[in-house]
XYZ file of C-alpha atoms in Angstrom:
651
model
C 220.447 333.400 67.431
C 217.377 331.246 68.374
C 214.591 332.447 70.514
C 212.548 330.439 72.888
C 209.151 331.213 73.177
C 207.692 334.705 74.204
C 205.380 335.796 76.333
C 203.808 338.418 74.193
C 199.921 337.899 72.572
C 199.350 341.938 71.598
C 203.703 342.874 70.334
C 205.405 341.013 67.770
C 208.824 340.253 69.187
C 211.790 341.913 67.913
C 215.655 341.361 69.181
C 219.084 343.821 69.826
C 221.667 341.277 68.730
C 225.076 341.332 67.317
C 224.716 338.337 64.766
C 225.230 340.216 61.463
C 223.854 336.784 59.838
C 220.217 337.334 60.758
C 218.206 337.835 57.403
C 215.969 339.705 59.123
C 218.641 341.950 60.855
C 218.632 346.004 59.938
C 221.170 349.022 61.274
C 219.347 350.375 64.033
C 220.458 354.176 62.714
C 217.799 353.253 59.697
C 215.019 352.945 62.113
C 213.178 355.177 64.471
C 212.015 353.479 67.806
C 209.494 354.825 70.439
C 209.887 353.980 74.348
C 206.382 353.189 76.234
C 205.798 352.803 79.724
C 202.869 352.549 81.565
C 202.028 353.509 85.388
C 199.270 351.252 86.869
C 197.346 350.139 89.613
C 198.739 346.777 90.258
C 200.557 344.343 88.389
C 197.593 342.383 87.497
C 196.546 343.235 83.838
C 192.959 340.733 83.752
C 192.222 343.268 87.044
C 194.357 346.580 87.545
C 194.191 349.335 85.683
C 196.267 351.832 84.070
C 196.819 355.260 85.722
C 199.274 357.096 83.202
C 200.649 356.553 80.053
C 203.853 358.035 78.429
C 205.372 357.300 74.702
C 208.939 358.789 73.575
C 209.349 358.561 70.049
C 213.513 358.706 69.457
C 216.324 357.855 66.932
C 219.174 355.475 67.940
C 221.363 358.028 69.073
C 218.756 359.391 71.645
C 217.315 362.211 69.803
C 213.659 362.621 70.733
C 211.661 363.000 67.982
C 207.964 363.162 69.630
C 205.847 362.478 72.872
C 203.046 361.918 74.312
C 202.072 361.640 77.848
C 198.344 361.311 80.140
C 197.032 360.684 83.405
C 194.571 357.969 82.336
C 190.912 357.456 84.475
C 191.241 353.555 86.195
C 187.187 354.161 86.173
C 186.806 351.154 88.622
C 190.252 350.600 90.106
C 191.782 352.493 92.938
C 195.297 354.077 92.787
C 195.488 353.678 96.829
C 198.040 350.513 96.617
C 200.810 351.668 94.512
C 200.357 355.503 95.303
C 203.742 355.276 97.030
C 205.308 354.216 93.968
C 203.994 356.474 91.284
C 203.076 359.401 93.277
C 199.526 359.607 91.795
C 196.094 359.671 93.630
C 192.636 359.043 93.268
C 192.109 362.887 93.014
C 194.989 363.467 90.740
C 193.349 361.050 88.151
C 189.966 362.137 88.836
C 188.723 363.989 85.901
C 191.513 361.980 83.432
C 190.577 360.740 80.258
C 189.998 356.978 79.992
C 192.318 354.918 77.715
C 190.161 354.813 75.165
C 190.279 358.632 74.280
C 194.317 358.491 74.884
C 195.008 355.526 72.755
C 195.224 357.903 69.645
C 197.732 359.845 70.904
C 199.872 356.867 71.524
C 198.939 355.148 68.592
C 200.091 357.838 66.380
C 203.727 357.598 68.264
C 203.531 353.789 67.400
C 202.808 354.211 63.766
C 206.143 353.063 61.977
C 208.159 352.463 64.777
C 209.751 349.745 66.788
C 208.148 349.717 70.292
C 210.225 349.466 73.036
C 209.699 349.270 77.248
C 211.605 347.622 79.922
C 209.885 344.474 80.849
C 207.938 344.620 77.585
C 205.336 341.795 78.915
C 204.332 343.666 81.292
C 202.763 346.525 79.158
C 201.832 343.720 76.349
C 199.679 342.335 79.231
C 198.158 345.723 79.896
C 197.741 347.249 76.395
C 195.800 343.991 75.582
C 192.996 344.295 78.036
C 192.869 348.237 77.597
C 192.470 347.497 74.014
C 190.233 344.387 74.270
C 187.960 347.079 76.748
C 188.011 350.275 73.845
C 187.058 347.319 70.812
C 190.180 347.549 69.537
C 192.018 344.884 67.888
C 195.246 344.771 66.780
C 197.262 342.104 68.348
C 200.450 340.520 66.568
C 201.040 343.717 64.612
C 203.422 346.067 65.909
C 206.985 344.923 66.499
C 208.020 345.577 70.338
C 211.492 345.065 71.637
C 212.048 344.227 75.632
C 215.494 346.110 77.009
C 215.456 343.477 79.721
C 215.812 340.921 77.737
C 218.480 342.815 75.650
C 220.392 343.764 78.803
C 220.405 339.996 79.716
C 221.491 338.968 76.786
C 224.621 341.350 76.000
C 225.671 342.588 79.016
C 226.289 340.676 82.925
C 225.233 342.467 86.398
C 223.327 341.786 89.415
C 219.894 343.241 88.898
C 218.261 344.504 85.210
C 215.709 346.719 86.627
C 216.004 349.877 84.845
C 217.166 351.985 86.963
C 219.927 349.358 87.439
C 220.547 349.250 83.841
C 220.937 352.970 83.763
C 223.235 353.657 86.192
C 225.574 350.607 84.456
C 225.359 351.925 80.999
C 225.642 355.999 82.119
C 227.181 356.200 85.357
C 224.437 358.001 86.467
C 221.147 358.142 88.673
C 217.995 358.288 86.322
C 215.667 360.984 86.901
C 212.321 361.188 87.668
C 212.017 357.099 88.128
C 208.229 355.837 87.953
C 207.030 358.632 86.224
C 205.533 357.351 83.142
C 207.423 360.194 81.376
C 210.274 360.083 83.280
C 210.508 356.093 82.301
C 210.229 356.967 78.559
C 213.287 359.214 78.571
C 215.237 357.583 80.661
C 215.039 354.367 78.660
C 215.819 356.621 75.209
C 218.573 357.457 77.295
C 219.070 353.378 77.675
C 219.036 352.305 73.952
C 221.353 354.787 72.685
C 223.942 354.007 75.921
C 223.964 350.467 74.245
C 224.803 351.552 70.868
C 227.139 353.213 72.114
C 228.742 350.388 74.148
C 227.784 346.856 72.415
C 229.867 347.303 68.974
C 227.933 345.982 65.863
C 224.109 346.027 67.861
C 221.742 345.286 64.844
C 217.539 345.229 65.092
C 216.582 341.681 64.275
C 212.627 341.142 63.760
C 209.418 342.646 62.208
C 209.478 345.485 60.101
C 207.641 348.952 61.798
C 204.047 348.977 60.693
C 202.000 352.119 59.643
C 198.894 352.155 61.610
C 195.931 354.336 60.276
C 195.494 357.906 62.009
C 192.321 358.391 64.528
C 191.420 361.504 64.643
C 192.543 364.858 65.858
C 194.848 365.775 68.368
C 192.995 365.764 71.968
C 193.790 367.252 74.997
C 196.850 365.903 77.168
C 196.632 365.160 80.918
C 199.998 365.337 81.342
C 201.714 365.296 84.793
C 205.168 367.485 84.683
C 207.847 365.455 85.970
C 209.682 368.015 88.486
C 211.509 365.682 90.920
C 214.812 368.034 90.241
C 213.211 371.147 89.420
C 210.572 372.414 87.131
C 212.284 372.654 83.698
C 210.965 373.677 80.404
C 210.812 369.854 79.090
C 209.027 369.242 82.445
C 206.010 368.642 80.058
C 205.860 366.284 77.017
C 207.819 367.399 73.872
C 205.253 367.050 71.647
C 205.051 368.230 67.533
C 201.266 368.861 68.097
C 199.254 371.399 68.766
C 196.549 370.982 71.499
C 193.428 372.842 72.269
C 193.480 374.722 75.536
C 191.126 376.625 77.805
C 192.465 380.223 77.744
C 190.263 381.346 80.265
C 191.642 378.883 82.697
C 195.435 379.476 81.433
C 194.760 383.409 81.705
C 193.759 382.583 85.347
C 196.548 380.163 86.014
C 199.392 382.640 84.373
C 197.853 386.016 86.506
C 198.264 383.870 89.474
C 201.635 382.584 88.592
C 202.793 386.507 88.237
C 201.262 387.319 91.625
C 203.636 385.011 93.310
C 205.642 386.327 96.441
C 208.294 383.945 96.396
C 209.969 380.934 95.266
C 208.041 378.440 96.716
C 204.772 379.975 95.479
C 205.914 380.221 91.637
C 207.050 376.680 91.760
C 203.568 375.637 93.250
C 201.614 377.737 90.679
C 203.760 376.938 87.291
C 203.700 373.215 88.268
C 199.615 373.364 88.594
C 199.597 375.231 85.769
C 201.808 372.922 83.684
C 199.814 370.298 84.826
C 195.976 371.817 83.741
C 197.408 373.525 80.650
C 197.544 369.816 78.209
C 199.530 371.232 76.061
C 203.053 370.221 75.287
C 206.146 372.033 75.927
C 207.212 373.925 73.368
C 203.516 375.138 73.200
C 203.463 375.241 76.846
C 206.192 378.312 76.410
C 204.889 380.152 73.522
C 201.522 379.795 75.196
C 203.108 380.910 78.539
C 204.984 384.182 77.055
C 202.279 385.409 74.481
C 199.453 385.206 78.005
C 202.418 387.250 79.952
C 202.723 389.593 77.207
C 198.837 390.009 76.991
C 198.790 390.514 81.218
C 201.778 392.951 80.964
C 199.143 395.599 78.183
C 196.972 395.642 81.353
C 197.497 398.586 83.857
C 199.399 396.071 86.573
C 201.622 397.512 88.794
C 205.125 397.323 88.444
C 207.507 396.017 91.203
C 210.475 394.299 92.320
C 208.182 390.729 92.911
C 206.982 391.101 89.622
C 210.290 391.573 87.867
C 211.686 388.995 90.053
C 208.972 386.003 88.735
C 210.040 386.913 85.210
C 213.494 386.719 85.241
C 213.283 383.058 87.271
C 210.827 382.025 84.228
C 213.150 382.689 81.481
C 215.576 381.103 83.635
C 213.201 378.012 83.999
C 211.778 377.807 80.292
C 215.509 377.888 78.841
C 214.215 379.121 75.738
C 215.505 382.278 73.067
C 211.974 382.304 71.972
C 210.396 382.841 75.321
C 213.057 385.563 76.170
C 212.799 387.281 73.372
C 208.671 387.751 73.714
C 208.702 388.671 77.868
C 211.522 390.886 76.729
C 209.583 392.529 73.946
C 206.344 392.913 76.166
C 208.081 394.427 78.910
C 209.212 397.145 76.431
C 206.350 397.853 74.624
C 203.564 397.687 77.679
C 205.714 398.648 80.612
C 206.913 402.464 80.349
C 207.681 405.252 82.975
C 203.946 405.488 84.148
C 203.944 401.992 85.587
C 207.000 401.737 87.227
C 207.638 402.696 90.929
C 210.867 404.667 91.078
C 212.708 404.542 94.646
C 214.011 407.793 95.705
C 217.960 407.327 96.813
C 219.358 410.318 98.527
C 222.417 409.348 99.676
C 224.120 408.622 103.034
C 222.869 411.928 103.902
C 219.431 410.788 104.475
C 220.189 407.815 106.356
C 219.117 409.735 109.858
C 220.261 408.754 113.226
C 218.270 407.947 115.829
C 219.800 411.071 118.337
C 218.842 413.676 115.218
C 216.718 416.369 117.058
C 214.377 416.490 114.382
C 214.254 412.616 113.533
C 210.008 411.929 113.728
C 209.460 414.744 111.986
C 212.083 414.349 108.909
C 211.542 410.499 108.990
C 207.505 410.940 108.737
C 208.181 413.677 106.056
C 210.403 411.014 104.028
C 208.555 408.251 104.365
C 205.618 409.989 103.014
C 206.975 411.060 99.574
C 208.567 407.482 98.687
C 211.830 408.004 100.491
C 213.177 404.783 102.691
C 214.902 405.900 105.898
C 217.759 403.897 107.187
C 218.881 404.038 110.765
C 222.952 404.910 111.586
C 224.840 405.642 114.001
C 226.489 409.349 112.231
C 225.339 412.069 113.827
C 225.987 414.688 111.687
C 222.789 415.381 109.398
C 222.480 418.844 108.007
C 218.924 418.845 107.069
C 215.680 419.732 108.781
C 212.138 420.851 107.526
C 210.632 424.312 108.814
C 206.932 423.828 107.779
C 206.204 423.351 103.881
C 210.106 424.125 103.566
C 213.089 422.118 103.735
C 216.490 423.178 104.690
C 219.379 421.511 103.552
C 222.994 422.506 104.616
C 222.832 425.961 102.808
C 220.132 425.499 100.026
C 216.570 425.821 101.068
C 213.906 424.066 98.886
C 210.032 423.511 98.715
C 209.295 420.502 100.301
C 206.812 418.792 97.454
C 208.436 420.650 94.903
C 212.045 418.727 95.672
C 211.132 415.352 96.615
C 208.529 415.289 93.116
C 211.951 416.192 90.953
C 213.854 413.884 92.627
C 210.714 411.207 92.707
C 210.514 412.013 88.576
C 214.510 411.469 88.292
C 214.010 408.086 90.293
C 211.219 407.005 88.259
C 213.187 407.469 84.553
C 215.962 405.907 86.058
C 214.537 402.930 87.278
C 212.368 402.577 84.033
C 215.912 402.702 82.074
C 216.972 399.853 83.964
C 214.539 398.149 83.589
C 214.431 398.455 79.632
C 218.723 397.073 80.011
C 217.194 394.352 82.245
C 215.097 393.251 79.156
C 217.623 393.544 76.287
C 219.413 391.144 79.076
C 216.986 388.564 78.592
C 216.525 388.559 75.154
C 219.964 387.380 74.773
C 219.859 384.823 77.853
C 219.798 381.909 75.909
C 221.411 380.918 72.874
C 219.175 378.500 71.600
C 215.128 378.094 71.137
C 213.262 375.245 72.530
C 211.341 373.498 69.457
C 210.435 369.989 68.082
C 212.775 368.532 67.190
C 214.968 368.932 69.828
C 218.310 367.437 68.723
C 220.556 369.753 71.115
C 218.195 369.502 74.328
C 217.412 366.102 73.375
C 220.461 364.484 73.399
C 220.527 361.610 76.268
C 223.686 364.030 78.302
C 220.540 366.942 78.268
C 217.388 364.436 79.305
C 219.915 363.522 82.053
C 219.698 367.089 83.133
C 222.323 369.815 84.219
C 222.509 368.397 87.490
C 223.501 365.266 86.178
C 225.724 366.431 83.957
C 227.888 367.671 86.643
C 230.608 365.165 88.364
C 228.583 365.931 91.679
C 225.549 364.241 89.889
C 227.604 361.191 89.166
C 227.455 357.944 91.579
C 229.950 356.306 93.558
C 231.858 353.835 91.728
C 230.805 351.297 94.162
C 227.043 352.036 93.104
C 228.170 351.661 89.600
C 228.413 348.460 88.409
C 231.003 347.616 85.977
C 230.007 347.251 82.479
C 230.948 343.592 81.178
C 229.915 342.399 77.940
C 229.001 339.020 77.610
C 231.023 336.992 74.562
C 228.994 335.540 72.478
C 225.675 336.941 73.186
C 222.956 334.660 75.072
C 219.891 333.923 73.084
C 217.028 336.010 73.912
C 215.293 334.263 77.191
C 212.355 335.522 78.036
C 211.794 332.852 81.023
C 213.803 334.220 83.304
C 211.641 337.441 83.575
C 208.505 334.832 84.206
C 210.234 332.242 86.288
C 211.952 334.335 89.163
C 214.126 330.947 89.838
C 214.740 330.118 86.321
C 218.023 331.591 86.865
C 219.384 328.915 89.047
C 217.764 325.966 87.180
C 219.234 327.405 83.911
C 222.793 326.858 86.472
C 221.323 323.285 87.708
C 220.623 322.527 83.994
C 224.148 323.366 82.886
C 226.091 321.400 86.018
C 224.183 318.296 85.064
C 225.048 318.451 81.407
C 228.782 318.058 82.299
C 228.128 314.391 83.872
C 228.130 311.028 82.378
C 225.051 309.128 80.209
C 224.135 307.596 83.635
C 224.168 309.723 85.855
C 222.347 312.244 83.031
C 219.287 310.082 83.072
C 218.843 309.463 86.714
C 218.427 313.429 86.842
C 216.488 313.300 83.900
C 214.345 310.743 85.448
C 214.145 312.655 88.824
C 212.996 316.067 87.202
C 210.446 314.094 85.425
C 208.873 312.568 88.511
C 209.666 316.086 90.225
C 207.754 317.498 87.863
C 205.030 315.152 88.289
C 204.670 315.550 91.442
C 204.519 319.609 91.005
C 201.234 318.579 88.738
C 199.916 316.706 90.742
C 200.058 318.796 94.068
C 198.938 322.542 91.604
C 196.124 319.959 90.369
C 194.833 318.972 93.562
C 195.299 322.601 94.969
C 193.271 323.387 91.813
C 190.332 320.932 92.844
C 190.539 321.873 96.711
C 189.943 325.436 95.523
C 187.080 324.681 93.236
C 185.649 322.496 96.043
C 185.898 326.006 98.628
C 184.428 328.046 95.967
C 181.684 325.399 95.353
C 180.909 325.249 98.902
C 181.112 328.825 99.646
C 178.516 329.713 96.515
C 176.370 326.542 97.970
C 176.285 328.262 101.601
C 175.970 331.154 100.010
C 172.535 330.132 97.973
C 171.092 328.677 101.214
C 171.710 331.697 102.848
C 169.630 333.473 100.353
C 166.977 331.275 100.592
C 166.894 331.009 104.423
C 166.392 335.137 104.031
C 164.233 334.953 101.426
C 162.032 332.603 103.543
C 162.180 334.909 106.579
C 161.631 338.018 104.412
C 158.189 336.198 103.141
C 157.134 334.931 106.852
C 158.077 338.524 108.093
C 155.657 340.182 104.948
C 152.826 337.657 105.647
C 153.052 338.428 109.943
C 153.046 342.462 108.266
C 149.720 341.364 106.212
C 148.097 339.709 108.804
C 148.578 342.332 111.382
C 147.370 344.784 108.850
C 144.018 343.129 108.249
C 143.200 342.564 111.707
C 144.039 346.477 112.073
C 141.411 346.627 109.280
C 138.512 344.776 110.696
C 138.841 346.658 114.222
C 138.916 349.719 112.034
C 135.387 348.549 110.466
C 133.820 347.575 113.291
C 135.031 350.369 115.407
C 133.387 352.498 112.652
C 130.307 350.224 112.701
C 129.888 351.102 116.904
C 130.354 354.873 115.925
C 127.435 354.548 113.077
C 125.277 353.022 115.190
C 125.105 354.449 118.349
C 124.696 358.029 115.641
C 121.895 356.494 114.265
C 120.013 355.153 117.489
C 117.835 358.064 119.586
C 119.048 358.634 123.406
C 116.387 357.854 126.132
C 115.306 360.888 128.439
C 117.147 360.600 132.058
C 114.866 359.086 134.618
C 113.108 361.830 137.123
C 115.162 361.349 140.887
C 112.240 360.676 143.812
C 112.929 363.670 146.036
C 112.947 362.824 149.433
C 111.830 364.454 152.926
C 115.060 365.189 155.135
C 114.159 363.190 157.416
C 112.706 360.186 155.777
C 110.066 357.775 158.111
C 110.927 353.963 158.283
C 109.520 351.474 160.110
C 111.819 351.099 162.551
C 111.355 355.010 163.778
C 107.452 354.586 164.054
C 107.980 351.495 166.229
C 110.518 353.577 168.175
C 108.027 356.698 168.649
C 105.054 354.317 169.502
C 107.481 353.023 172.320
C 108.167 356.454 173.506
C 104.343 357.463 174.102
C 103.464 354.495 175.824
C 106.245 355.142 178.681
C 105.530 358.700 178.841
C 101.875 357.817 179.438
C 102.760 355.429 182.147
C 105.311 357.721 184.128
C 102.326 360.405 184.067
C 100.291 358.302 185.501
C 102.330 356.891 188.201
C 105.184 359.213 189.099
C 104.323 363.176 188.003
C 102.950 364.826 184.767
C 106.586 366.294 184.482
C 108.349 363.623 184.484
C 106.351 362.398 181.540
C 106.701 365.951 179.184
C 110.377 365.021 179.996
C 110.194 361.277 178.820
C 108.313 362.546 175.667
C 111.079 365.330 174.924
C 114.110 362.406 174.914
C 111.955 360.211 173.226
C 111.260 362.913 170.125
C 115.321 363.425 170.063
C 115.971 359.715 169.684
C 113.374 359.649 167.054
C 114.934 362.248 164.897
C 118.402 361.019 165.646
C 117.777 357.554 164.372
C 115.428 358.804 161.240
C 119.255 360.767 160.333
C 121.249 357.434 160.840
C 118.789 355.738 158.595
C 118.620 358.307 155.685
C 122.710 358.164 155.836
C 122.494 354.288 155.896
C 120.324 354.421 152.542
C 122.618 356.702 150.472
C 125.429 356.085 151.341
C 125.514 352.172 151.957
C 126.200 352.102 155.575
C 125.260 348.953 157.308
C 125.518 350.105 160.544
C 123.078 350.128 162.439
């Protein structure tokens, strides 16, 4: 079996083959392999990110040994794009460890075993530059095996995308696809299917390689995988032993017991799976020992309560987790804390035509009784103050319904304690590491699955058919989507003559030339845009950088001439502080009827032609003249005091 070359730089390519000539060839039940898959950002390892890691460690026959499984922080990648695929969010992953601290957790997985994934460039590609980013280096030492590769080259169908590959090889759907945990099972489930069905399958390539431990175990970030239902191996099945916030998980449990109903305890064991980091086997001794620490303190007893129990030890599946609830209930829950529910009988169901119906019914209701409605009419019981009658017996009204609340109260604690020894003995078998009963690929598949209603149409099944002899392990038709139908071009033109093989020879050549020639000049066209686009964008800096200045130097200017109007404003102000105010000139009074020249001229006029009328006419006449002439006088002396103040030119 040759191999062409690979596209891995961090794994060390190993094979599935059925050549028992390989030197290098080993039984794959000697080895112990572990399944990694990685959830990401983008497919784009130089610039995504990874989101969440898983690693199953597993034998050949699909016993799961180990795992390990994180939300990882992308730090500065979004998970918007391929939310839809995944299922995780930017707020989901907020808070996450970066790679860096989860590397030792899958490292330690990887020590000694045979990597596989499905697609393995992919997470080669992305392991590299999450590695390259933490300072780690160890490239071209761990052995990694691609199941696409080995599904291409043993077995024909349409598609070899994993989930295709799983429902050829079990018949089934996989669970919990693009879950990084769901992934890793799913493709345990994967190898052993082919051992099963290619006879002879042999591991051909590098020995596993020990790599040294780093540090402690940290905590997980795991996200349960419930897409069926939330499951005891809903976490990680992990050997180790994580640290924990008990606070937080006391919180998270109390809450989980206060649950009304089914909806709620799903939604509150899932968060809680989810914040615990802890694996699950610890994840259920964890769970039972903080229920059997909650059920010492004075709680109260009720049908909800014993409800949320018995659908967790349905849940965690496990003797072990049974067997604790079970114990706690009987040593922390006696008499005193259960409610006992008084039943009296048909009796006491009272109709609604009973004389004495509010009366009885408020009586009953208030010692613990419940009161059913019916149509009999034929109650013999009524209550005659602090007594009740009954038929022919006549009792004390708190005196009977406190015996028979007492009776009620045993009873119901009694069945309670049989409810208990039920559980214990629920389950036959306890959930621990390793798991090689709930472990087996038919369990990771799930009850569900199990089940012929879980199984797919035949028509959705394709037909397993093994390919004789096996193909050589091609990775180029997992990098080339159309290498496919060249590989068919290739083989047509290998049936024709010498001739005729040359001329195509000579066309692909020039074909291929051509290709060149057109990715180098794309190549150049680009480098030409991005050249252009960082020249424009350098003259754009310095045509804003030139504005920026002109716009600071118009800011300085401005500012100075603010300055000097400032000064000699100031100057003004000193000045006229320091310089003494002259006294206000004294105002000329004047007579109210001021003299001009005009007026004397006027008067002088007046005498003379009073004078002559005396003479000539009458002495009268001439007082009169002088009387008109004296009110002219003073009239025109107003007109020109008026004129003076007040700028009239009138005359």
């Amino acid at each position: 079996m040759e191999s062409v070359d690979h596209p891995l730089h961090w794994f060390r390519p190993g094979y599935l083959t059925r050549d028992e000539d390989r030197e290098d060839g080993r039984e794959l039940d000697t080895l112990e392999f572990v399944a990694v898959d990685f959830e990401t950002t983008g497919l784009d390892s130089g610039r995504d990110r990874i989101v969440e890691v898983a690693a199953c460690r597993f034998t050949a026959d699909g016993t799961i040994l180990d795992e390990y499984a994180s939300r990882v922080d992308p730090v500065t990648a979004s998970v918007a794009s391929t939310a839809a695929v995944h299922g995780l969010t930017d707020a989901s992953v907020g808070g996450a460890p970066v790679f860096g601290d989860v590397w030792p957790g899958l490292s330690r997985l990887m020590s000694g075993a045979v990597v596989v994934a499905h697609n393995l460039a992919f997470e080669d590609g992305f392991l590299r530059q999450e590695l390259r980013r933490a300072g780690v280096d160890l490239a071209g030492t761990i052995p990694g095996v691609c199941t696409m590769v080995a599904s291409w080259s043993h077995f024909d169908q349409p598609s070899y995308k994993q989930d295709a590959v799983f429902r050829t090889l079990t018949g089934t759907s996989p669970h919990d696809a693009h879950t990084a945990l769901g992934d890793v099972r799913n493709l345990s489930v994967i190898v052993a299917s082919l051992l099963r069905r290619v006879p002879g399958l042999r591991y051909a390539g590098p020995a596993p390689v020990e790599l040294p431990a780093i540090g402690g175990p940290k905590r997980m970030y795991a996200r349960p995988i419930v897409e069926q239902a939330v499951q005891w191996n809903s976490l990680p099945l992990s050997s180790l032993e994580f640290p924990y916030d008990e606070v937080a998980f006391r919180v998270g449990a109390r809450e989980l017991l206060a649950a009304a109903d089914d909806p709620q305890r799903r939604e509150a064991l899932v968060a809680l799976m989810g914040a615990s980091g802890l694996g699950a086997d610890q994840f259920c001794r964890t769970l039972a020992a903080t229920i059997v620490a909650l059920l010492a303190e004075p709680l109260p007893w009720d049908d909800t309560l014993e409800e949320t129990l018995d659908r967790l030890v349905d849940v965690m599946g496990s003797r072990e987790f049974a067997q604790t609830v079970a114990a706690g209930i009987r040593d922390h829950v006696g008499p005193d804390r259960v409610t006992g529910r008084i039943h009296l009988g048909e009796r006491w169901q009272v109709p609604a035509d009973h004389p004495g119906r509010d009366e009885l019914v408020a009586a009953l209701k208030l010692r613990g009784v419940h009161v059913l409605k019916t149509r009999r009419t034929a109650v013999d019981a009524w209550i005659d103050g602090d007594r009740l009658h009954r038929g022919d017996e006549d009792h004390d009204l708190d005196a009977f319904f406190a015996d028979r609340l007492r009776l009620a109260t045993v009873e119901a604690h009694e069945r309670l304690l049989a409810h208990a020894d039920a559980l214990r003995d629920r389950h036959p078998a306890t959930a621990g590491i390793p798991l090689s009963d709930a472990s087996s690929p038919s369990a990771l598949i799930g009850p569900e699955q199990s089940s012929p209603s879980a199984l797919i149409e035949p028509e959705l099944a394709p037909p397993f058919v093994l390919i004789e002899p096996e193909l050589a392990p091609d990775w180029r038709w997992i990098i080339d989507p159309d290498y496919e139908a060249k590989r068919a071009a290739a083989a047509a033109v290998a049936h024709l003559p010498p001739e005729e093989r040359e001329r195509h020879e000579r066309e692909r050549e020039e074909f291929a030339r051509r290709r060149a020639e057109r990715a180098a000049k794309r190549q150049a066209e680009r480098e030409e845009t991005e050249q252009r686009a960082q020249l424009d964008a350098e003259r754009q800096a310095r045509l804003e950088a030139r504005e920026a200045a002109k716009r600071e130097e118009a800011a300085r200017k401005a500012q100075r001439e603010a300055d000097r109007q400032a000064r000699k404003e100031a100057e003004w102000a000193a000045r006229e502080a320091a310089e003494p105010k002259p006294a206000p000139a004294a105002v000329p009074s004047r007579s109210p009827f001021p003299v001009g020249r005009r007026t004397v001229m006027l008067a002088a006029a007046v005498l003379i032609v009073a004078v002559l009328v005396g003479v000539i006419v009458h002495p009268v006449w001439a007082a009169a003249c002088v009387l008109a002439g004296l009110a002219l006088v003073i009239v025109d002396a107003r007109r020109s005091a008026a004129s003076r103040s007040g700028g009239d030119q009138s005359p």
